Amino acid sequence: SQDQFRRGWYQRMIAKTCLRCSCVLVIRVPVLCVDTNLVGTGLVSVAAIAGHDGSIWANTAGFNVTADEVKKLLAGFADPGPLRASGLFINGEKYLVLKADDRSIYGKKGTGGVVTVKTAQSILVGLYNEKIQPGQCANVVEKLADYLIETGY
């Protein structure tokens, strides 16, 4: 609806294959507009929201997280060892992993960094630059993740 769009939400249809019987289901997925709910705060430089399958649900224009990057990131939530050893790659840039657990992975590159958070169905990725404090970016991304978790996403 128009009201949902103003609040930063829009609907996207996604086809999913059922794991039990292999039939194809088409579901509506509410997708956050990253420019409103993350970048719009002024505390995140660019952002993306991806599904666990690597599909990009929403992203800031010009910020292109690849499906391969999302899949490696998702694997890092279960086993952060490889990310700690070789770095976290987002939008083709390498970040040194500072924190990694089953919910959040934080990385740093120069004066900027990345905050990623896993929810039930998605992964939020927010970058910050030298003008933004890392904790401010983390707070925005983590709070949005909390909201998505509460709503089942």
Short mmCIF file of C-alpha atoms in Angstrom, two decimals:
data_model
loop_
_atom_site.label_atom_id
_atom_site.label_comp_id
_atom_site.label_asym_id
_atom_site.label_seq_id
_atom_site.Cartn_x
_atom_site.Cartn_y
_atom_site.Cartn_z
CA SER A 1 0.00 0.00 0.00
CA GLN A 2 1.02 3.63 -0.34
CA ASP A 3 1.25 3.92 3.45
CA GLN A 4 3.64 0.95 3.63
CA PHE A 5 5.78 2.49 0.88
CA ARG A 6 6.03 5.79 2.77
CA ARG A 7 7.23 3.89 5.84
CA GLY A 8 9.94 2.22 3.74
CA TRP A 9 8.28 -1.12 2.98
CA TYR A 10 7.21 -2.61 -0.30
CA GLN A 11 6.14 -6.10 -1.29
CA ARG A 12 8.25 -8.38 -3.44
CA MET A 13 7.17 -11.71 -4.85
CA ILE A 14 9.71 -14.50 -4.47
CA ALA A 15 9.44 -18.05 -5.79
CA LYS A 16 10.65 -20.69 -3.33
CA THR A 17 11.00 -24.42 -3.86
CA CYS A 18 9.50 -26.60 -1.14
CA LEU A 19 12.14 -28.85 0.41
CA ARG A 20 9.65 -31.68 1.06
CA CYS A 21 7.88 -32.08 -2.27
CA SER A 22 9.84 -29.77 -4.64
CA CYS A 23 6.75 -27.76 -5.59
CA VAL A 24 7.25 -24.05 -6.26
CA LEU A 25 5.63 -21.60 -3.86
CA VAL A 26 5.26 -17.91 -4.59
CA ILE A 27 5.32 -15.82 -1.43
CA ARG A 28 5.11 -12.14 -0.65
CA VAL A 29 8.08 -10.83 1.24
CA PRO A 30 8.04 -7.41 2.88
CA VAL A 31 11.29 -5.74 1.97
CA LEU A 32 12.72 -2.80 3.79
CA CYS A 33 13.76 0.19 1.82
CA VAL A 34 17.36 0.50 2.95
CA ASP A 35 17.53 4.14 1.95
CA THR A 36 14.78 5.01 4.44
CA ASN A 37 15.37 2.70 7.38
CA LEU A 38 19.16 2.43 7.39
CA VAL A 39 20.88 5.08 5.27
CA GLY A 40 18.09 7.56 6.02
CA THR A 41 19.18 7.66 9.66
CA GLY A 42 22.46 9.30 8.66
CA LEU A 43 24.30 6.65 10.70
CA VAL A 44 24.79 4.13 7.88
CA SER A 45 26.62 5.08 4.65
CA VAL A 46 25.22 2.39 2.34
CA ALA A 47 23.26 -0.78 3.04
CA ALA A 48 21.73 -3.95 1.66
CA ILE A 49 19.31 -6.62 2.80
CA ALA A 50 19.74 -10.10 1.37
CA GLY A 51 17.96 -13.41 1.73
CA HIS A 52 19.73 -16.47 3.07
CA ASP A 53 19.78 -17.82 -0.50
CA GLY A 54 22.01 -14.93 -1.59
CA SER A 55 19.30 -12.95 -3.37
CA ILE A 56 19.44 -9.20 -2.78
CA TRP A 57 16.11 -7.95 -1.47
CA ALA A 58 17.06 -4.28 -1.32
CA ASN A 59 20.23 -2.21 -1.60
CA THR A 60 21.50 1.33 -1.84
CA ALA A 61 22.11 2.37 -5.44
CA GLY A 62 25.66 1.45 -6.47
CA PHE A 63 26.19 -0.86 -3.49
CA ASN A 64 26.38 -4.30 -5.04
CA VAL A 65 26.76 -7.18 -2.64
CA THR A 66 27.09 -10.42 -4.61
CA ALA A 67 25.30 -13.69 -3.92
CA ASP A 68 28.69 -15.32 -3.31
CA GLU A 69 29.57 -12.68 -0.70
CA VAL A 70 26.22 -13.27 1.03
CA LYS A 71 26.70 -17.05 1.05
CA LYS A 72 30.21 -16.73 2.55
CA LEU A 73 28.87 -14.28 5.11
CA LEU A 74 26.04 -16.67 6.02
CA ALA A 75 28.57 -19.49 6.47
CA GLY A 76 30.58 -17.15 8.72
CA PHE A 77 27.72 -16.92 11.21
CA ALA A 78 28.02 -20.68 11.79
CA ASP A 79 31.82 -20.89 11.55
CA PRO A 80 33.66 -17.54 11.64
CA GLY A 81 37.11 -19.16 11.31
CA PRO A 82 37.45 -18.72 7.52
CA LEU A 83 36.30 -15.08 7.70
CA ARG A 84 38.75 -14.35 10.50
CA ALA A 85 41.56 -15.95 8.46
CA SER A 86 40.89 -14.48 5.02
CA GLY A 87 38.69 -11.45 5.73
CA LEU A 88 35.11 -10.51 4.98
CA PHE A 89 34.39 -9.36 1.43
CA ILE A 90 31.48 -6.98 0.86
CA ASN A 91 30.94 -5.09 -2.40
CA GLY A 92 34.33 -6.42 -3.53
CA GLU A 93 36.15 -4.81 -0.59
CA LYS A 94 38.02 -6.77 2.07
CA TYR A 95 37.29 -6.08 5.76
CA LEU A 96 39.21 -7.30 8.80
CA VAL A 97 36.78 -9.21 11.03
CA LEU A 98 36.57 -7.67 14.51
CA LYS A 99 33.58 -9.56 15.94
CA ALA A 100 31.85 -12.70 14.74
CA ASP A 101 29.15 -14.78 16.38
CA ASP A 102 25.94 -16.51 15.32
CA ARG A 103 24.05 -13.19 15.11
CA SER A 104 26.49 -10.43 14.12
CA ILE A 105 29.72 -9.99 12.19
CA TYR A 106 31.57 -6.67 12.29
CA GLY A 107 34.48 -5.71 10.09
CA LYS A 108 36.86 -2.77 9.66
CA LYS A 109 38.74 -1.28 6.73
CA GLY A 110 40.71 1.92 7.26
CA THR A 111 38.48 4.50 8.93
CA GLY A 112 35.26 2.74 7.88
CA GLY A 113 33.70 -0.60 8.43
CA VAL A 114 30.79 -2.99 8.05
CA VAL A 115 28.08 -4.27 10.38
CA THR A 116 26.18 -7.41 9.37
CA VAL A 117 23.35 -9.06 11.28
CA LYS A 118 21.52 -12.31 10.55
CA THR A 119 17.78 -12.64 11.09
CA ALA A 120 15.52 -15.64 10.53
CA GLN A 121 15.25 -15.04 6.77
CA SER A 122 17.64 -12.22 5.92
CA ILE A 123 21.05 -10.67 6.41
CA LEU A 124 21.39 -6.93 6.94
CA VAL A 125 24.60 -5.26 5.77
CA GLY A 126 25.43 -1.68 6.74
CA LEU A 127 28.63 0.21 5.98
CA TYR A 128 29.91 3.26 7.82
CA ASN A 129 32.54 5.80 6.81
CA GLU A 130 34.96 8.00 8.75
CA LYS A 131 32.18 10.47 9.64
CA ILE A 132 30.10 7.81 11.44
CA GLN A 133 31.00 6.16 14.73
CA PRO A 134 31.05 2.35 14.46
CA GLY A 135 28.75 1.99 17.48
CA GLN A 136 26.15 4.29 15.93
CA CYS A 137 26.01 2.21 12.76
CA ALA A 138 25.90 -1.02 14.77
CA ASN A 139 23.03 0.31 16.88
CA VAL A 140 20.90 1.16 13.83
CA VAL A 141 21.53 -2.15 12.05
CA GLU A 142 21.08 -4.25 15.21
CA LYS A 143 17.80 -2.50 16.14
CA LEU A 144 16.39 -3.02 12.65
CA ALA A 145 17.42 -6.68 12.87
CA ASP A 146 15.60 -6.94 16.22
CA TYR A 147 12.46 -5.59 14.56
CA LEU A 148 12.73 -8.04 11.66
CA ILE A 149 13.28 -10.94 14.04
CA GLU A 150 10.17 -9.92 16.01
CA THR A 151 8.11 -9.90 12.80
CA GLY A 152 9.43 -13.27 11.60
CA TYR A 153 11.92 -12.04 9.03
#
